[in-house]
């Protein structure tokens, strides 16, 4: 209700470059809409596919930085909606699950940017989204350790539920190595998911 009201009062901006919307390309300006193209990235089991909607560079890189580190949550849902409309997931799925944040990060940031993006993806694809299906139960940041240690730390950091028989689409803001998505996929498959694919707004080249 409040957001609907704000949409009427505040002129819409492009969630990537913050510029005016000349024509409405799924809620992006024409120039930013041109950045969207489905990307397939290398993956490994149990993650069946790893996809993104654009490369993590230029204005999109700035927008995601703002969303994560400069308290700009307004970008999240619009970005998810636009990216999933213009470069939709290639894998078939029944349920959208956002990658959870650690409790510390959530407290610091005040919101999970992957959840905001996932709401937009759900709106664009008409598929249900369920945040509670995946939780991060080990807290603290794996980034403090490097390479193989970080990978070992992150595997087993997630717990899943209520996904039996479902094809899950994991949604995140940026995919880099795929280690997070693989750890999430392991937990989801252990809980009986039929398959897990990941889709991110951006892929780090
Ligand atoms: Zn733009």
Short mmCIF file of C-alpha atoms and ligand atoms in Angstrom, two decimals, residues 13-22 27-33 35 59, ligand 1:
data_model
loop_
_atom_site.label_atom_id
_atom_site.label_comp_id
_atom_site.label_asym_id
_atom_site.label_seq_id
_atom_site.Cartn_x
_atom_site.Cartn_y
_atom_site.Cartn_z
CA UNK A 13 13.88 5.70 -11.70
CA UNK A 14 15.94 3.04 -13.40
CA UNK A 15 17.18 0.72 -10.60
CA UNK A 16 20.54 0.32 -12.37
CA UNK A 17 21.64 3.84 -13.41
CA UNK A 18 19.06 5.82 -11.33
CA UNK A 19 18.23 7.77 -14.48
CA UNK A 20 14.75 8.58 -15.76
CA UNK A 21 12.70 5.89 -17.48
CA UNK A 22 12.17 7.07 -21.03
CA UNK A 27 11.27 -1.06 -15.41
CA UNK A 28 14.77 -0.26 -16.75
CA UNK A 29 15.89 2.54 -19.04
CA UNK A 30 16.64 1.40 -22.60
CA UNK A 31 20.38 1.58 -22.13
CA UNK A 32 20.42 -0.62 -18.99
CA UNK A 33 17.90 -3.00 -20.54
CA UNK A 35 22.91 -5.02 -20.57
CA UNK A 59 26.45 0.70 -13.93
ZN1 LIG B 1 19.36 2.74 -16.53
#
